[in-house]
Amino acid sequence: MKALGIEELKTFLESLSDTYDVRAPIELKDGTRTLGRLEEGPLALFGGRTPRKPTDVFFPQFDRVLAAFPDGRVELAPAPQKPIFVVGFTAEDLDCLEFIDKFFSTNFRDHPYYSKRDTAVIVGLSGRCGEAGAFMKIAGGKCDIELIWDGTDFIVAAYSETGNDLVASMDCPTIDAPLDALQRESDALPSEERDILLKASDLIVNGKVPEAFWTEIGDRCIACTSCNLTCPTCTCFDVQDYDYEGGVERSRIWDSCQFDGFMREASGHSPLGTETLRTRRRIHHRLAADRERWGHITCFLCGRCDDACPTGIGIKAVSKEIVARFS
Amino acid sequence: MNKTLTTCPYCGTGCTFYLLTDDAGRPVGVEPSQTHPVTQGRLCVKGWNAFNFITHPDRLTAPLIRRNGKLEPATWDRALDLVVSRLQQTQQNHGADSIAFFSSAKTTNEENYLMMKLARAVFKTNNVDHCARLCHSSTVLGLAATFGSGAMTNSIECMDKADCILVTGSNTTEQHPLIGARIINAVQNGAKLIVADNRRIRLARFADMHIRWKNGTDVAFLNGLMHVIIKEGLEDKQFIKSRTENYEALETTVEQYSPAIAAQICGIRSEEIEQAARMFAKAHNAMIVYSMGITQHTHGVDNVKSCANLAMLTGNVGRAGTGVNPLRGQNNVQGACDMGALPNVYSGYQKVTDDHVRTKFENAWNVEDLPSNVGLTVTTAIDAAADGALKALYIMGENPMMSDPDQNHVRKALDNLDFLVVQDIFPTPTTEFADVILPAACYAEKDGTFTSTERRVQRVRKACKPVGESRADWEVLCEVAYRAGYQKMAYSDPSAIADEIAAVTPIYGGITYDRIDGLGLQWPCPESDHPGTPVLHAEKFSRGLGLFSPAEYKPSAELPDDAYPFVLSTGRCYFHFHTGTMTRRSRLLEREERFPFVEIHPEDAAKIGVADRQPVAVSTRRGEITALARVTDVVVPGVLFMTFHFEEGPANALTNNALDPEAKIPEYKVCAAQIRKAP
């Protein structure tokens, strides 16, 4: 397998810039890590997942979807000029991506999403490049290329035709990479958090979690909506029209089920009209409703909502509390 | 595509985020800073949506001049020449003090500094003020009198170190959400919480004690606490002896406020006062957090002084996890005060009445005869306009038609002016009265600094181009000065203004753009190598010894009677900000709260026969408005609560223009009202 040092990876990414719109984990001026273009900041591949969900490149916070002109013309937002090449999906992020790919193509094919997604190249990141050197699970698929840090180099695995072509073009040595050992290390990662999530899911599905619990959690919710906005599997959006002199511009904007207005009816009544109901829904949707709808829970333990929640009621924290109290 | 680190334009918490722009340079999102000590990778709902109004079609994009009663587009040259000629004409005909300038807590420090420089150096008046008058002018005076510095004593991080937090008159989770969240987390980690607030706010759900006193009885409650603390020997004798003065006067005053007497005034049980006093006084680190529930009263300064008295009595000043912590409501209301956009002080709270200070500024600005009289406040300037004494008004980024008390009075005042210029980002009910409207760039379209509630001076950075022909406020102010014939107000960029601020303002003396590029610095920061000051008054108070300043309970100016049997209190909700100019043009925030509403207790709603979401007419001696009833036990029986965000149901058509005698802050929190089912 090929192996890339950090500088070689950087050179490789730079070499793609004529063909692709390259996004990778970078460090911004105050030390915040995010996905960005290489010219926006130095590469920051180490430190684990980026705080911003990487699915943002296909389903951004604010996306102009069409313009309607006074003469009756309607123009859809154009596809990106260059395909997007995204480095930085963790194994958990790739699970999320797989899910929202499915979501945005089941029963309908979402044009704004797939206009960016169809041509994109996805690069996973794993190995010993997590927070403080922690091992990040090897995805073993669900992306075009995976970069697995062994402590010295990124071992390069290709999982698609595009991936194979790109890896073939890499100007770097092929080494006898110890991927088996890395894979064993990955397989040995603890699964405790997932077990807790599944147990919590069972408890919710089986009606073991009382209303009072959700009220208690809801009391701690300050309705910042960060849980939804940082979640890679949250796909809800609202539609906004701006009526400019030259025509109407329609955009969509990340929405949140933690808003009262999210499900409010024209009468003013909202079926999710209390914090208790909204908080319950947030967890219930991922761990119970989606399990019925898709056959699996739709939290893949990326941990972003837990980090972004100002009062510590992300899905992992709430699941832990459910299991501790109602098992 | 770009990511520009900047500071949130909403409340005073001072969260920083990256404003994301697309390849066309248009705002498309925000991303919270992961490293900022307050933000910590989190934002509230307004922060997450702070990109959404920037390109709203309603933005003012060209100067407008009123001709034959109608506002028509004009060139910048024409608009600015008109502004200068009319202001100069007014000055010549009626004297310098016939003009007033309203600066803005939404704009940068540099712009506030320039506004006060324009008023003083160019137009020779101290009639310059801004909306801190309406929110924390009582803090500035009350804490300056007791401690020597009218600002939050501690840092937001200190919330984590408190053993007991007294939150009074602050709906923290809604108005300073990330600070509110910190308080919730502190409680989860074992801190005691006393919420002294008439409304059942979210924090009350976590409180060890929720004390629902009668609106406006703050001084009686605080004196009652101090009475118990002294009676039971729980005061910090060493602190009182070594760090304070005038203790005997406090002792004498609070002696009159036994728990029984205080409880009777407050409408609570005497045990509540005793228990709260012990809880606060026995904590190792006890902190007071307050906001407009304390300040917006005719006895606002007394309330603030009483908070300071309680902190000094228990030795809770000068250490992490303690202090008197007024939470400033706007992104740069602290900075606007620091910059001297106030009628009595230059930047850094240097008094206009001090000859040495005036001489210093005359030399720095190369002018003569700076005025020595204290100028008009926002509230008294409106009175003066209504009376005809004030002839011209220059408003930057304020909306007094919505924010000031007694809207009919404000309407009369603005109508009565000979000349009104309004510089703003959106049309507002105030711009409707303007002779000239100057379109301003918003926070995302300019450089500068804001100072947060914890005195942290941090950068605001230009992320996108100003819409249309709009210009940054600092550029407009410099143009006005230049056209008025003043040469010493020309700068290459805002960092040059900041350098001038540092040169004339001791508490900002060590603050330059280079030094605050990362996480900012907390003033006082007097020298270029000073690390900033997270906790004030550590070794000694800014004034030397802390001054106990006892206050007697005084009833609010207008109490309920047979004709107006309810108490009306006003404030803000979580999803909107102030007069709604930005949040009501942010899609999701506007969807969340679309209509003016009035909170009414279920018992009262039943009495007048209204159900939730039904229209009601709320009236006071000033006016009547229609709003939707929000039937809730958040309020106690006999009390109504409204927000002032909605043009179509403006709460300030109802409020009372009764002022604190010192701070001139209006009594937004108490007036007499009636309510009935709308026809």
PDB file of N, CA and C in Angstrom, chain A residues 16-53:
ATOM      1  N   LEU A  16      -4.104  18.654  -6.643  1.00  0.00           N
ATOM      2  CA  LEU A  16      -5.480  18.390  -7.112  1.00  0.00           C
ATOM      3  C   LEU A  16      -6.267  19.666  -7.391  1.00  0.00           C
ATOM      4  N   SER A  17      -5.685  20.805  -7.004  1.00  0.00           N
ATOM      5  CA  SER A  17      -6.505  22.020  -6.959  1.00  0.00           C
ATOM      6  C   SER A  17      -7.009  22.471  -8.335  1.00  0.00           C
ATOM      7  N   ASP A  18      -6.341  22.049  -9.399  1.00  0.00           N
ATOM      8  CA  ASP A  18      -6.861  22.420 -10.718  1.00  0.00           C
ATOM      9  C   ASP A  18      -8.128  21.637 -11.055  1.00  0.00           C
ATOM     10  N   THR A  19      -8.187  20.434 -10.538  1.00  0.00           N
ATOM     11  CA  THR A  19      -9.301  19.550 -10.892  1.00  0.00           C
ATOM     12  C   THR A  19     -10.429  19.590  -9.856  1.00  0.00           C
ATOM     13  N   TYR A  20     -10.034  19.747  -8.611  1.00  0.00           N
ATOM     14  CA  TYR A  20     -11.024  19.637  -7.536  1.00  0.00           C
ATOM     15  C   TYR A  20     -11.054  20.900  -6.669  1.00  0.00           C
ATOM     16  N   ASP A  21     -12.189  21.078  -6.008  1.00  0.00           N
ATOM     17  CA  ASP A  21     -12.300  22.056  -4.927  1.00  0.00           C
ATOM     18  C   ASP A  21     -11.962  21.286  -3.648  1.00  0.00           C
ATOM     19  N   VAL A  22     -10.718  21.421  -3.202  1.00  0.00           N
ATOM     20  CA  VAL A  22     -10.227  20.564  -2.115  1.00  0.00           C
ATOM     21  C   VAL A  22     -10.569  21.165  -0.754  1.00  0.00           C
ATOM     22  N   ARG A  23     -11.169  20.382   0.101  1.00  0.00           N
ATOM     23  CA  ARG A  23     -11.449  20.781   1.497  1.00  0.00           C
ATOM     24  C   ARG A  23     -10.792  19.754   2.410  1.00  0.00           C
ATOM     25  N   ALA A  24     -10.173  20.243   3.457  1.00  0.00           N
ATOM     26  CA  ALA A  24      -9.500  19.351   4.401  1.00  0.00           C
ATOM     27  C   ALA A  24      -9.515  19.995   5.777  1.00  0.00           C
ATOM     28  N   PRO A  25      -9.245  19.218   6.832  1.00  0.00           N
ATOM     29  CA  PRO A  25      -9.173  19.846   8.163  1.00  0.00           C
ATOM     30  C   PRO A  25      -8.042  20.871   8.196  1.00  0.00           C
ATOM     31  N   ILE A  26      -8.384  22.066   8.584  1.00  0.00           N
ATOM     32  CA  ILE A  26      -7.380  23.134   8.694  1.00  0.00           C
ATOM     33  C   ILE A  26      -7.529  23.789  10.059  1.00  0.00           C
ATOM     34  N   GLU A  27      -6.511  24.551  10.416  1.00  0.00           N
ATOM     35  CA  GLU A  27      -6.592  25.290  11.678  1.00  0.00           C
ATOM     36  C   GLU A  27      -6.796  26.758  11.362  1.00  0.00           C
ATOM     37  N   LEU A  28      -7.813  27.353  11.980  1.00  0.00           N
ATOM     38  CA  LEU A  28      -8.085  28.770  11.773  1.00  0.00           C
ATOM     39  C   LEU A  28      -7.271  29.594  12.763  1.00  0.00           C
ATOM     40  N   LYS A  29      -7.392  30.897  12.651  1.00  0.00           N
ATOM     41  CA  LYS A  29      -6.439  31.764  13.349  1.00  0.00           C
ATOM     42  C   LYS A  29      -6.472  31.645  14.875  1.00  0.00           C
ATOM     43  N   ASP A  30      -7.612  31.277  15.457  1.00  0.00           N
ATOM     44  CA  ASP A  30      -7.626  31.160  16.921  1.00  0.00           C
ATOM     45  C   ASP A  30      -7.469  29.702  17.370  1.00  0.00           C
ATOM     46  N   GLY A  31      -7.068  28.842  16.452  1.00  0.00           N
ATOM     47  CA  GLY A  31      -6.842  27.443  16.830  1.00  0.00           C
ATOM     48  C   GLY A  31      -8.036  26.543  16.586  1.00  0.00           C
ATOM     49  N   THR A  32      -9.171  27.126  16.172  1.00  0.00           N
ATOM     50  CA  THR A  32     -10.342  26.322  15.846  1.00  0.00           C
ATOM     51  C   THR A  32     -10.043  25.457  14.614  1.00  0.00           C
ATOM     52  N   ARG A  33     -10.367  24.155  14.700  1.00  0.00           N
ATOM     53  CA  ARG A  33     -10.208  23.282  13.534  1.00  0.00           C
ATOM     54  C   ARG A  33     -11.516  23.206  12.768  1.00  0.00           C
ATOM     55  N   THR A  34     -11.394  23.160  11.463  1.00  0.00           N
ATOM     56  CA  THR A  34     -12.604  23.063  10.652  1.00  0.00           C
ATOM     57  C   THR A  34     -12.225  22.496   9.291  1.00  0.00           C
ATOM     58  N   LEU A  35     -13.221  22.237   8.484  1.00  0.00           N
ATOM     59  CA  LEU A  35     -12.930  21.880   7.093  1.00  0.00           C
ATOM     60  C   LEU A  35     -12.830  23.163   6.283  1.00  0.00           C
ATOM     61  N   GLY A  36     -11.776  23.272   5.501  1.00  0.00           N
ATOM     62  CA  GLY A  36     -11.640  24.471   4.695  1.00  0.00           C
ATOM     63  C   GLY A  36     -10.704  24.227   3.537  1.00  0.00           C
ATOM     64  N   ARG A  37     -10.560  25.236   2.731  1.00  0.00           N
ATOM     65  CA  ARG A  37      -9.613  25.139   1.618  1.00  0.00           C
ATOM     66  C   ARG A  37      -8.193  25.320   2.149  1.00  0.00           C
ATOM     67  N   LEU A  38      -7.242  24.805   1.415  1.00  0.00           N
ATOM     68  CA  LEU A  38      -5.864  24.804   1.908  1.00  0.00           C
ATOM     69  C   LEU A  38      -5.330  26.221   2.110  1.00  0.00           C
ATOM     70  N   GLU A  39      -5.834  27.172   1.322  1.00  0.00           N
ATOM     71  CA  GLU A  39      -5.319  28.531   1.455  1.00  0.00           C
ATOM     72  C   GLU A  39      -5.905  29.248   2.684  1.00  0.00           C
ATOM     73  N   GLU A  40      -6.895  28.621   3.330  1.00  0.00           N
ATOM     74  CA  GLU A  40      -7.523  29.280   4.478  1.00  0.00           C
ATOM     75  C   GLU A  40      -6.772  29.056   5.781  1.00  0.00           C
ATOM     76  N   GLY A  41      -5.878  28.085   5.809  1.00  0.00           N
ATOM     77  CA  GLY A  41      -5.140  27.830   7.045  1.00  0.00           C
ATOM     78  C   GLY A  41      -4.317  26.580   6.902  1.00  0.00           C
ATOM     79  N   PRO A  42      -3.384  26.365   7.832  1.00  0.00           N
ATOM     80  CA  PRO A  42      -2.535  25.177   7.743  1.00  0.00           C
ATOM     81  C   PRO A  42      -3.334  23.888   7.955  1.00  0.00           C
ATOM     82  N   LEU A  43      -2.903  22.829   7.306  1.00  0.00           N
ATOM     83  CA  LEU A  43      -3.562  21.527   7.488  1.00  0.00           C
ATOM     84  C   LEU A  43      -3.564  21.157   8.968  1.00  0.00           C
ATOM     85  N   ALA A  44      -4.657  20.609   9.440  1.00  0.00           N
ATOM     86  CA  ALA A  44      -4.758  20.203  10.847  1.00  0.00           C
ATOM     87  C   ALA A  44      -5.438  18.830  10.871  1.00  0.00           C
ATOM     88  N   LEU A  45      -4.698  17.832  10.458  1.00  0.00           N
ATOM     89  CA  LEU A  45      -5.268  16.492  10.295  1.00  0.00           C
ATOM     90  C   LEU A  45      -5.384  15.751  11.621  1.00  0.00           C
ATOM     91  N   PHE A  46      -4.661  16.236  12.621  1.00  0.00           N
ATOM     92  CA  PHE A  46      -4.653  15.534  13.902  1.00  0.00           C
ATOM     93  C   PHE A  46      -5.576  16.231  14.894  1.00  0.00           C
ATOM     94  N   GLY A  47      -6.137  15.437  15.774  1.00  0.00           N
ATOM     95  CA  GLY A  47      -7.025  16.031  16.779  1.00  0.00           C
ATOM     96  C   GLY A  47      -8.436  15.483  16.693  1.00  0.00           C
ATOM     97  N   GLY A  48      -8.643  14.504  15.831  1.00  0.00           N
ATOM     98  CA  GLY A  48      -9.967  13.880  15.767  1.00  0.00           C
ATOM     99  C   GLY A  48     -10.891  14.573  14.797  1.00  0.00           C
ATOM    100  N   ARG A  49     -12.155  14.290  14.937  1.00  0.00           N
ATOM    101  CA  ARG A  49     -13.136  14.853  14.006  1.00  0.00           C
ATOM    102  C   ARG A  49     -13.166  16.373  14.111  1.00  0.00           C
ATOM    103  N   THR A  50     -13.550  17.022  13.034  1.00  0.00           N
ATOM    104  CA  THR A  50     -13.702  18.478  13.070  1.00  0.00           C
ATOM    105  C   THR A  50     -15.000  18.809  13.795  1.00  0.00           C
ATOM    106  N   PRO A  51     -15.020  19.928  14.539  1.00  0.00           N
ATOM    107  CA  PRO A  51     -16.260  20.274  15.246  1.00  0.00           C
ATOM    108  C   PRO A  51     -17.441  20.469  14.292  1.00  0.00           C
ATOM    109  N   ARG A  52     -17.184  21.023  13.108  1.00  0.00           N
ATOM    110  CA  ARG A  52     -18.292  21.204  12.168  1.00  0.00           C
ATOM    111  C   ARG A  52     -18.510  19.905  11.410  1.00  0.00           C
ATOM    112  N   LYS A  53     -19.771  19.574  11.198  1.00  0.00           N
ATOM    113  CA  LYS A  53     -20.057  18.323  10.505  1.00  0.00           C
ATOM    114  C   LYS A  53     -19.552  18.401   9.063  1.00  0.00           C
TER     115      LYS A  53
END
